[in-house]
C-alpha cells in the first residue's frame, strides 16, 4: 500500500476509535432519558438548528453545578431547552434556573420541554435580548453558575454581566469558545469570531477569574471556556 492509503486507513481507524470512545463514555456517564430525547425531537419538529451541546457536555455542566453547590443558575441562550434540562436537573429542591432566550418561538419549545421533564417548578425561560434582560437579574443575584451559549457577538457583554451577577466561587461557562480555531488565530473581521477572541483573551487574563478553554466536541474543534470566579 502507498503512504496515502496507509494514512487514510490510520485516519479512519482514529475516527472509529473516537466514535467508540464518545459512545461508550456517553452510555456510561451521560445517557439521555426520554425527556432529553423528546427535547431534541421537539427542536427538530420546530425546525430549530441542531446546535445543542452534547450529552457529555450536559453532564459536565451538571458536575460544575454540583461542585459549586448551585442553587441559582443563569443560562444565556436557551435554544430548545436541551442544556436547560441538564442544568435544572442539577438543582436541589428550591433551586432556580433562569434561562434567557431572544426568540419567543424557541422559548415556547424550551418551556414545553422543561415541563415535559417535570422541571417547570424550578426553571423559567425569559424572552428578550440578553443585554435587556440581564440588568433586572441583579435583584436575583448572585448566581452560582452561569452558562453562556447565545449569539456570539454578545459574549463580551454576557461575560460582564455574568461577573456582575456572580459571587466568589461562582462558575462561568461559555460554549463555542474554540470554533475551529479561528478566535485563537488573531484579528478577524467576523463579529462572532472577534467577540469570542475577546472572550477567550479576557478569561485568560482577568485577575478575578481562573480559566481554561477545552476542546469538548467529538472532533476537538470546539468547546467550553470554563472560569471560576476567585475574587470580585
Ligand atoms: C452556532 C451556535 C452555537 O451555540 C453552537 O453551539 C454551534 C453553532 C451557530 O450559531 O452557528
Ligand atoms: Mg453553542
PDB file of C-alpha atoms and ligand atoms in Angstrom:
ATOM      1  CA  UNK A   1       0.000   0.000   0.000  1.00  0.00           C
ATOM      2  CA  UNK A   2       1.239   3.516  -0.692  1.00  0.00           C
ATOM      3  CA  UNK A   3       1.665   6.165   2.016  1.00  0.00           C
ATOM      4  CA  UNK A   4      -1.615   7.904   1.220  1.00  0.00           C
ATOM      5  CA  UNK A   5      -3.586   4.707   1.615  1.00  0.00           C
ATOM      6  CA  UNK A   6      -1.825   3.949   4.924  1.00  0.00           C
ATOM      7  CA  UNK A   7      -2.570   7.452   6.148  1.00  0.00           C
ATOM      8  CA  UNK A   8      -6.207   7.151   5.123  1.00  0.00           C
ATOM      9  CA  UNK A   9      -6.527   3.862   6.959  1.00  0.00           C
ATOM     10  CA  UNK A  10      -4.953   5.397  10.061  1.00  0.00           C
ATOM     11  CA  UNK A  11      -7.329   8.381   9.951  1.00  0.00           C
ATOM     12  CA  UNK A  12     -10.334   6.068   9.567  1.00  0.00           C
ATOM     13  CA  UNK A  13      -9.201   3.917  12.497  1.00  0.00           C
ATOM     14  CA  UNK A  14      -8.738   7.048  14.627  1.00  0.00           C
ATOM     15  CA  UNK A  15     -12.197   8.328  13.709  1.00  0.00           C
ATOM     16  CA  UNK A  16     -13.712   4.949  14.583  1.00  0.00           C
ATOM     17  CA  UNK A  17     -11.888   4.883  17.897  1.00  0.00           C
ATOM     18  CA  UNK A  18     -13.091   8.401  18.697  1.00  0.00           C
ATOM     19  CA  UNK A  19     -16.680   7.452  17.850  1.00  0.00           C
ATOM     20  CA  UNK A  20     -16.445   4.348  20.050  1.00  0.00           C
ATOM     21  CA  UNK A  21     -14.998   6.347  22.961  1.00  0.00           C
ATOM     22  CA  UNK A  22     -17.686   9.012  22.613  1.00  0.00           C
ATOM     23  CA  UNK A  23     -20.492   6.428  22.528  1.00  0.00           C
ATOM     24  CA  UNK A  24     -19.117   4.415  25.412  1.00  0.00           C
ATOM     25  CA  UNK A  25     -18.484   7.422  27.689  1.00  0.00           C
ATOM     26  CA  UNK A  26     -21.908   8.807  26.831  1.00  0.00           C
ATOM     27  CA  UNK A  27     -23.521   5.457  27.680  1.00  0.00           C
ATOM     28  CA  UNK A  28     -21.684   5.251  30.995  1.00  0.00           C
ATOM     29  CA  UNK A  29     -21.890   8.842  32.191  1.00  0.00           C
ATOM     30  CA  UNK A  30     -24.398  10.877  30.198  1.00  0.00           C
ATOM     31  CA  UNK A  31     -27.130   8.657  28.815  1.00  0.00           C
ATOM     32  CA  UNK A  32     -30.149  10.599  27.586  1.00  0.00           C
ATOM     33  CA  UNK A  33     -33.505   9.692  29.036  1.00  0.00           C
ATOM     34  CA  UNK A  34     -36.912  10.069  27.389  1.00  0.00           C
ATOM     35  CA  UNK A  35     -37.232  13.767  28.323  1.00  0.00           C
ATOM     36  CA  UNK A  36     -33.900  14.717  26.762  1.00  0.00           C
ATOM     37  CA  UNK A  37     -34.682  12.726  23.621  1.00  0.00           C
ATOM     38  CA  UNK A  38     -38.108  14.356  23.472  1.00  0.00           C
ATOM     39  CA  UNK A  39     -36.464  17.796  23.767  1.00  0.00           C
ATOM     40  CA  UNK A  40     -34.277  17.018  20.747  1.00  0.00           C
ATOM     41  CA  UNK A  41     -37.274  15.701  18.805  1.00  0.00           C
ATOM     42  CA  UNK A  42     -39.264  18.845  19.649  1.00  0.00           C
ATOM     43  CA  UNK A  43     -36.385  21.014  18.440  1.00  0.00           C
ATOM     44  CA  UNK A  44     -36.224  19.093  15.179  1.00  0.00           C
ATOM     45  CA  UNK A  45     -40.014  19.252  14.722  1.00  0.00           C
ATOM     46  CA  UNK A  46     -39.788  23.048  15.160  1.00  0.00           C
ATOM     47  CA  UNK A  47     -37.041  23.213  12.517  1.00  0.00           C
ATOM     48  CA  UNK A  48     -34.528  24.525  15.002  1.00  0.00           C
ATOM     49  CA  UNK A  49     -30.815  24.108  14.254  1.00  0.00           C
ATOM     50  CA  UNK A  50     -29.236  21.010  15.872  1.00  0.00           C
ATOM     51  CA  UNK A  51     -26.510  23.014  17.606  1.00  0.00           C
ATOM     52  CA  UNK A  52     -27.200  21.962  21.194  1.00  0.00           C
ATOM     53  CA  UNK A  53     -24.394  20.788  23.440  1.00  0.00           C
ATOM     54  CA  UNK A  54     -23.574  17.068  23.578  1.00  0.00           C
ATOM     55  CA  UNK A  55     -24.896  14.932  26.405  1.00  0.00           C
ATOM     56  CA  UNK A  56     -21.354  14.643  27.790  1.00  0.00           C
ATOM     57  CA  UNK A  57     -21.205  18.449  27.890  1.00  0.00           C
ATOM     58  CA  UNK A  58     -24.593  18.430  29.618  1.00  0.00           C
ATOM     59  CA  UNK A  59     -23.218  16.069  32.237  1.00  0.00           C
ATOM     60  CA  UNK A  60     -20.152  18.275  32.675  1.00  0.00           C
ATOM     61  CA  UNK A  61     -22.399  21.290  33.295  1.00  0.00           C
ATOM     62  CA  UNK A  62     -24.201  19.285  35.972  1.00  0.00           C
ATOM     63  CA  UNK A  63     -20.899  18.458  37.660  1.00  0.00           C
ATOM     64  CA  UNK A  64     -19.996  22.163  37.709  1.00  0.00           C
ATOM     65  CA  UNK A  65     -23.356  22.851  39.340  1.00  0.00           C
ATOM     66  CA  UNK A  66     -22.706  20.197  41.992  1.00  0.00           C
ATOM     67  CA  UNK A  67     -19.128  21.432  42.507  1.00  0.00           C
ATOM     68  CA  UNK A  68     -20.234  24.979  43.378  1.00  0.00           C
ATOM     69  CA  UNK A  69     -23.353  23.880  45.267  1.00  0.00           C
ATOM     70  CA  UNK A  70     -25.514  25.698  42.748  1.00  0.00           C
ATOM     71  CA  UNK A  71     -28.928  26.823  43.942  1.00  0.00           C
ATOM     72  CA  UNK A  72     -29.298  29.559  41.321  1.00  0.00           C
ATOM     73  CA  UNK A  73     -28.228  29.029  37.723  1.00  0.00           C
ATOM     74  CA  UNK A  74     -28.306  31.544  34.871  1.00  0.00           C
ATOM     75  CA  UNK A  75     -28.393  30.404  31.263  1.00  0.00           C
ATOM     76  CA  UNK A  76     -27.946  32.923  28.461  1.00  0.00           C
ATOM     77  CA  UNK A  77     -29.408  31.330  25.315  1.00  0.00           C
ATOM     78  CA  UNK A  78     -31.990  28.577  25.906  1.00  0.00           C
ATOM     79  CA  UNK A  79     -32.455  27.494  22.282  1.00  0.00           C
ATOM     80  CA  UNK A  80     -34.712  24.403  22.649  1.00  0.00           C
ATOM     81  CA  UNK A  81     -34.038  23.848  26.337  1.00  0.00           C
ATOM     82  CA  UNK A  82     -31.768  20.809  25.992  1.00  0.00           C
ATOM     83  CA  UNK A  83     -28.949  22.238  28.122  1.00  0.00           C
ATOM     84  CA  UNK A  84     -31.603  23.824  30.372  1.00  0.00           C
ATOM     85  CA  UNK A  85     -32.845  20.330  31.274  1.00  0.00           C
ATOM     86  CA  UNK A  86     -29.324  19.172  32.163  1.00  0.00           C
ATOM     87  CA  UNK A  87     -28.759  22.293  34.266  1.00  0.00           C
ATOM     88  CA  UNK A  88     -32.124  22.320  36.045  1.00  0.00           C
ATOM     89  CA  UNK A  89     -31.726  18.660  36.989  1.00  0.00           C
ATOM     90  CA  UNK A  90     -28.593  19.514  38.973  1.00  0.00           C
ATOM     91  CA  UNK A  91     -30.524  21.908  41.231  1.00  0.00           C
ATOM     92  CA  UNK A  92     -31.592  20.961  44.731  1.00  0.00           C
ATOM     93  CA  UNK A  93     -35.263  21.355  45.626  1.00  0.00           C
ATOM     94  CA  UNK A  94     -35.998  25.054  45.906  1.00  0.00           C
ATOM     95  CA  UNK A  95     -33.253  25.834  43.365  1.00  0.00           C
ATOM     96  CA  UNK A  96     -33.861  28.031  40.309  1.00  0.00           C
ATOM     97  CA  UNK A  97     -32.729  28.136  36.702  1.00  0.00           C
ATOM     98  CA  UNK A  98     -33.377  31.349  34.809  1.00  0.00           C
ATOM     99  CA  UNK A  99     -32.785  30.939  31.095  1.00  0.00           C
ATOM    100  CA  UNK A 100     -32.792  33.893  28.702  1.00  0.00           C
ATOM    101  CA  UNK A 101     -33.866  33.419  25.095  1.00  0.00           C
ATOM    102  CA  UNK A 102     -34.265  36.013  22.370  1.00  0.00           C
ATOM    103  CA  UNK A 103     -36.784  34.045  20.301  1.00  0.00           C
ATOM    104  CA  UNK A 104     -40.368  33.690  21.590  1.00  0.00           C
ATOM    105  CA  UNK A 105     -40.765  30.604  19.383  1.00  0.00           C
ATOM    106  CA  UNK A 106     -37.650  28.927  20.742  1.00  0.00           C
ATOM    107  CA  UNK A 107     -38.650  29.849  24.293  1.00  0.00           C
ATOM    108  CA  UNK A 108     -42.023  28.120  23.806  1.00  0.00           C
ATOM    109  CA  UNK A 109     -40.271  24.919  22.696  1.00  0.00           C
ATOM    110  CA  UNK A 110     -37.855  25.158  25.642  1.00  0.00           C
ATOM    111  CA  UNK A 111     -40.674  25.711  28.166  1.00  0.00           C
ATOM    112  CA  UNK A 112     -42.624  22.734  26.820  1.00  0.00           C
ATOM    113  CA  UNK A 113     -39.538  20.511  27.043  1.00  0.00           C
ATOM    114  CA  UNK A 114     -38.774  21.659  30.594  1.00  0.00           C
ATOM    115  CA  UNK A 115     -42.396  20.997  31.582  1.00  0.00           C
ATOM    116  CA  UNK A 116     -42.285  17.522  29.983  1.00  0.00           C
ATOM    117  CA  UNK A 117     -39.160  16.833  32.039  1.00  0.00           C
ATOM    118  CA  UNK A 118     -41.012  17.822  35.230  1.00  0.00           C
ATOM    119  CA  UNK A 119     -38.831  20.917  35.747  1.00  0.00           C
ATOM    120  CA  UNK A 120     -41.377  23.716  35.294  1.00  0.00           C
ATOM    121  CA  UNK A 121     -41.320  24.393  39.043  1.00  0.00           C
ATOM    122  CA  UNK A 122     -37.628  25.307  39.059  1.00  0.00           C
ATOM    123  CA  UNK A 123     -36.853  26.504  35.515  1.00  0.00           C
ATOM    124  CA  UNK A 124     -38.050  29.697  33.900  1.00  0.00           C
ATOM    125  CA  UNK A 125     -37.436  30.963  30.357  1.00  0.00           C
ATOM    126  CA  UNK A 126     -37.497  34.747  29.917  1.00  0.00           C
ATOM    127  CA  UNK A 127     -37.820  36.194  26.424  1.00  0.00           C
ATOM    128  CA  UNK A 128     -35.804  39.111  25.093  1.00  0.00           C
ATOM    129  CA  UNK A 129     -32.308  40.224  24.148  1.00  0.00           C
ATOM    130  CA  UNK A 130     -29.836  39.255  26.859  1.00  0.00           C
ATOM    131  CA  UNK A 131     -28.498  42.778  27.217  1.00  0.00           C
ATOM    132  CA  UNK A 132     -32.039  43.997  28.037  1.00  0.00           C
ATOM    133  CA  UNK A 133     -32.973  41.187  30.434  1.00  0.00           C
ATOM    134  CA  UNK A 134     -29.703  40.911  32.362  1.00  0.00           C
ATOM    135  CA  UNK A 135     -29.869  44.174  34.384  1.00  0.00           C
ATOM    136  CA  UNK A 136     -33.118  43.040  36.063  1.00  0.00           C
ATOM    137  CA  UNK A 137     -31.355  39.908  37.343  1.00  0.00           C
ATOM    138  CA  UNK A 138     -29.313  41.962  39.805  1.00  0.00           C
ATOM    139  CA  UNK A 139     -32.236  41.644  42.211  1.00  0.00           C
ATOM    140  CA  UNK A 140     -31.927  37.838  41.986  1.00  0.00           C
ATOM    141  CA  UNK A 141     -28.119  37.612  42.148  1.00  0.00           C
ATOM    142  CA  UNK A 142     -25.764  36.066  42.950  1.00  0.00           C
ATOM    143  CA  UNK A 143     -25.906  33.162  40.518  1.00  0.00           C
ATOM    144  CA  UNK A 144     -23.707  30.205  41.396  1.00  0.00           C
ATOM    145  CA  UNK A 145     -23.311  29.047  37.801  1.00  0.00           C
ATOM    146  CA  UNK A 146     -23.734  30.936  34.528  1.00  0.00           C
ATOM    147  CA  UNK A 147     -23.804  29.209  31.155  1.00  0.00           C
ATOM    148  CA  UNK A 148     -23.378  31.385  28.073  1.00  0.00           C
ATOM    149  CA  UNK A 149     -24.500  29.816  24.787  1.00  0.00           C
ATOM    150  CA  UNK A 150     -26.122  32.584  22.766  1.00  0.00           C
ATOM    151  CA  UNK A 151     -25.310  34.992  19.907  1.00  0.00           C
ATOM    152  CA  UNK A 152     -21.538  35.081  19.632  1.00  0.00           C
ATOM    153  CA  UNK A 153     -21.065  38.864  19.185  1.00  0.00           C
ATOM    154  CA  UNK A 154     -22.758  39.324  22.564  1.00  0.00           C
ATOM    155  CA  UNK A 155     -20.252  37.202  24.508  1.00  0.00           C
ATOM    156  CA  UNK A 156     -18.105  40.040  25.949  1.00  0.00           C
ATOM    157  CA  UNK A 157     -21.196  41.797  27.307  1.00  0.00           C
ATOM    158  CA  UNK A 158     -22.532  38.492  28.651  1.00  0.00           C
ATOM    159  CA  UNK A 159     -19.227  37.956  30.439  1.00  0.00           C
ATOM    160  CA  UNK A 160     -19.513  41.420  32.026  1.00  0.00           C
ATOM    161  CA  UNK A 161     -22.970  40.522  33.308  1.00  0.00           C
ATOM    162  CA  UNK A 162     -22.075  37.007  34.412  1.00  0.00           C
ATOM    163  CA  UNK A 163     -19.285  38.546  36.507  1.00  0.00           C
ATOM    164  CA  UNK A 164     -21.568  41.234  37.904  1.00  0.00           C
ATOM    165  CA  UNK A 165     -24.116  38.560  38.861  1.00  0.00           C
ATOM    166  CA  UNK A 166     -21.563  36.179  40.421  1.00  0.00           C
ATOM    167  CA  UNK A 167     -20.064  35.587  43.861  1.00  0.00           C
ATOM    168  CA  UNK A 168     -16.551  34.351  44.646  1.00  0.00           C
ATOM    169  CA  UNK A 169     -16.725  30.630  43.906  1.00  0.00           C
ATOM    170  CA  UNK A 170     -19.245  31.011  41.087  1.00  0.00           C
ATOM    171  CA  UNK A 171     -18.501  29.195  37.843  1.00  0.00           C
ATOM    172  CA  UNK A 172     -18.950  30.775  34.418  1.00  0.00           C
ATOM    173  CA  UNK A 173     -19.019  28.500  31.375  1.00  0.00           C
ATOM    174  CA  UNK A 174     -19.304  29.601  27.737  1.00  0.00           C
ATOM    175  CA  UNK A 175     -19.913  27.321  24.752  1.00  0.00           C
ATOM    176  CA  UNK A 176     -18.228  27.686  21.352  1.00  0.00           C
ATOM    177  CA  UNK A 177     -15.024  29.299  22.540  1.00  0.00           C
ATOM    178  CA  UNK A 178     -12.802  27.495  20.009  1.00  0.00           C
ATOM    179  CA  UNK A 179     -14.928  27.461  16.849  1.00  0.00           C
ATOM    180  CA  UNK A 180     -12.445  25.604  14.690  1.00  0.00           C
ATOM    181  CA  UNK A 181      -9.539  27.707  16.000  1.00  0.00           C
ATOM    182  CA  UNK A 182     -10.410  30.991  14.280  1.00  0.00           C
ATOM    183  CA  UNK A 183     -10.685  33.018  17.524  1.00  0.00           C
ATOM    184  CA  UNK A 184      -7.258  31.730  18.587  1.00  0.00           C
ATOM    185  CA  UNK A 185      -5.529  32.896  15.401  1.00  0.00           C
ATOM    186  CA  UNK A 186      -5.766  36.645  15.947  1.00  0.00           C
ATOM    187  CA  UNK A 187      -7.581  39.516  14.284  1.00  0.00           C
ATOM    188  CA  UNK A 188     -10.814  38.704  12.470  1.00  0.00           C
ATOM    189  CA  UNK A 189     -13.413  40.709  10.545  1.00  0.00           C
ATOM    190  CA  UNK A 190     -16.168  38.309  11.581  1.00  0.00           C
ATOM    191  CA  UNK A 191     -18.009  39.861  14.554  1.00  0.00           C
ATOM    192  CA  UNK A 192     -18.648  36.474  16.195  1.00  0.00           C
ATOM    193  CA  UNK A 193     -15.040  35.354  15.858  1.00  0.00           C
ATOM    194  CA  UNK A 194     -13.815  38.744  17.062  1.00  0.00           C
ATOM    195  CA  UNK A 195     -16.078  38.592  20.121  1.00  0.00           C
ATOM    196  CA  UNK A 196     -15.062  35.032  21.045  1.00  0.00           C
ATOM    197  CA  UNK A 197     -11.393  36.035  20.666  1.00  0.00           C
ATOM    198  CA  UNK A 198     -12.060  38.863  23.115  1.00  0.00           C
ATOM    199  CA  UNK A 199     -13.889  36.474  25.474  1.00  0.00           C
ATOM    200  CA  UNK A 200     -11.017  33.957  25.390  1.00  0.00           C
ATOM    201  CA  UNK A 201      -8.433  36.688  25.972  1.00  0.00           C
ATOM    202  CA  UNK A 202     -10.374  38.202  28.858  1.00  0.00           C
ATOM    203  CA  UNK A 203     -10.962  34.959  30.737  1.00  0.00           C
ATOM    204  CA  UNK A 204      -7.266  34.153  30.326  1.00  0.00           C
ATOM    205  CA  UNK A 205      -6.126  37.389  31.953  1.00  0.00           C
ATOM    206  CA  UNK A 206      -8.898  38.775  34.184  1.00  0.00           C
ATOM    207  CA  UNK A 207      -7.499  38.701  37.742  1.00  0.00           C
ATOM    208  CA  UNK A 208     -10.973  37.835  39.096  1.00  0.00           C
ATOM    209  CA  UNK A 209     -11.016  34.562  37.149  1.00  0.00           C
ATOM    210  CA  UNK A 210      -9.154  31.275  36.841  1.00  0.00           C
ATOM    211  CA  UNK A 211      -9.984  29.771  33.479  1.00  0.00           C
ATOM    212  CA  UNK A 212      -9.359  27.165  30.859  1.00  0.00           C
ATOM    213  CA  UNK A 213     -10.650  26.666  27.335  1.00  0.00           C
ATOM    214  CA  UNK A 214     -11.018  22.998  26.440  1.00  0.00           C
ATOM    215  CA  UNK A 215     -11.968  21.205  23.231  1.00  0.00           C
ATOM    216  CA  UNK A 216     -15.006  19.104  24.125  1.00  0.00           C
ATOM    217  CA  UNK A 217     -16.821  18.150  20.966  1.00  0.00           C
ATOM    218  CA  UNK A 218     -16.345  14.903  19.072  1.00  0.00           C
ATOM    219  CA  UNK A 219     -13.657  16.256  16.730  1.00  0.00           C
ATOM    220  CA  UNK A 220     -11.829  18.623  19.084  1.00  0.00           C
ATOM    221  CA  UNK A 221     -12.806  21.691  17.079  1.00  0.00           C
ATOM    222  CA  UNK A 222     -14.990  23.457  19.640  1.00  0.00           C
ATOM    223  CA  UNK A 223     -15.522  23.503  23.360  1.00  0.00           C
ATOM    224  CA  UNK A 224     -16.161  25.376  26.590  1.00  0.00           C
ATOM    225  CA  UNK A 225     -14.394  28.238  28.277  1.00  0.00           C
ATOM    226  CA  UNK A 226     -14.634  27.364  31.978  1.00  0.00           C
ATOM    227  CA  UNK A 227     -13.937  30.035  34.580  1.00  0.00           C
ATOM    228  CA  UNK A 228     -14.048  30.051  38.358  1.00  0.00           C
ATOM    229  CA  UNK A 229     -14.611  33.432  39.994  1.00  0.00           C
ATOM    230  CA  UNK A 230     -11.893  33.812  42.633  1.00  0.00           C
ATOM    231  CA  UNK A 231     -12.492  37.418  43.634  1.00  0.00           C
ATOM    232  CA  UNK A 232     -14.703  40.380  42.742  1.00  0.00           C
TER     233      UNK A 232
HETATM  234  C1  LIG B   1     -23.751  28.017  16.490  1.00  0.00           C
HETATM  235  C2  LIG B   1     -24.145  28.384  17.759  1.00  0.00           C
HETATM  236  C3  LIG B   1     -23.893  27.538  18.828  1.00  0.00           C
HETATM  237  O1  LIG B   1     -24.231  27.876  20.105  1.00  0.00           O
HETATM  238  C4  LIG B   1     -23.275  26.319  18.629  1.00  0.00           C
HETATM  239  O2  LIG B   1     -23.050  25.537  19.704  1.00  0.00           O
HETATM  240  C5  LIG B   1     -22.875  25.938  17.355  1.00  0.00           C
HETATM  241  C6  LIG B   1     -23.122  26.798  16.291  1.00  0.00           C
HETATM  242  C7  LIG B   1     -24.044  28.919  15.358  1.00  0.00           C
HETATM  243  O3  LIG B   1     -24.635  29.964  15.589  1.00  0.00           O
HETATM  244  O4  LIG B   1     -23.661  28.576  14.257  1.00  0.00           O
HETATM  245 MG1  LIG B   2     -23.358  26.576  21.486  1.00  0.00          MG
END
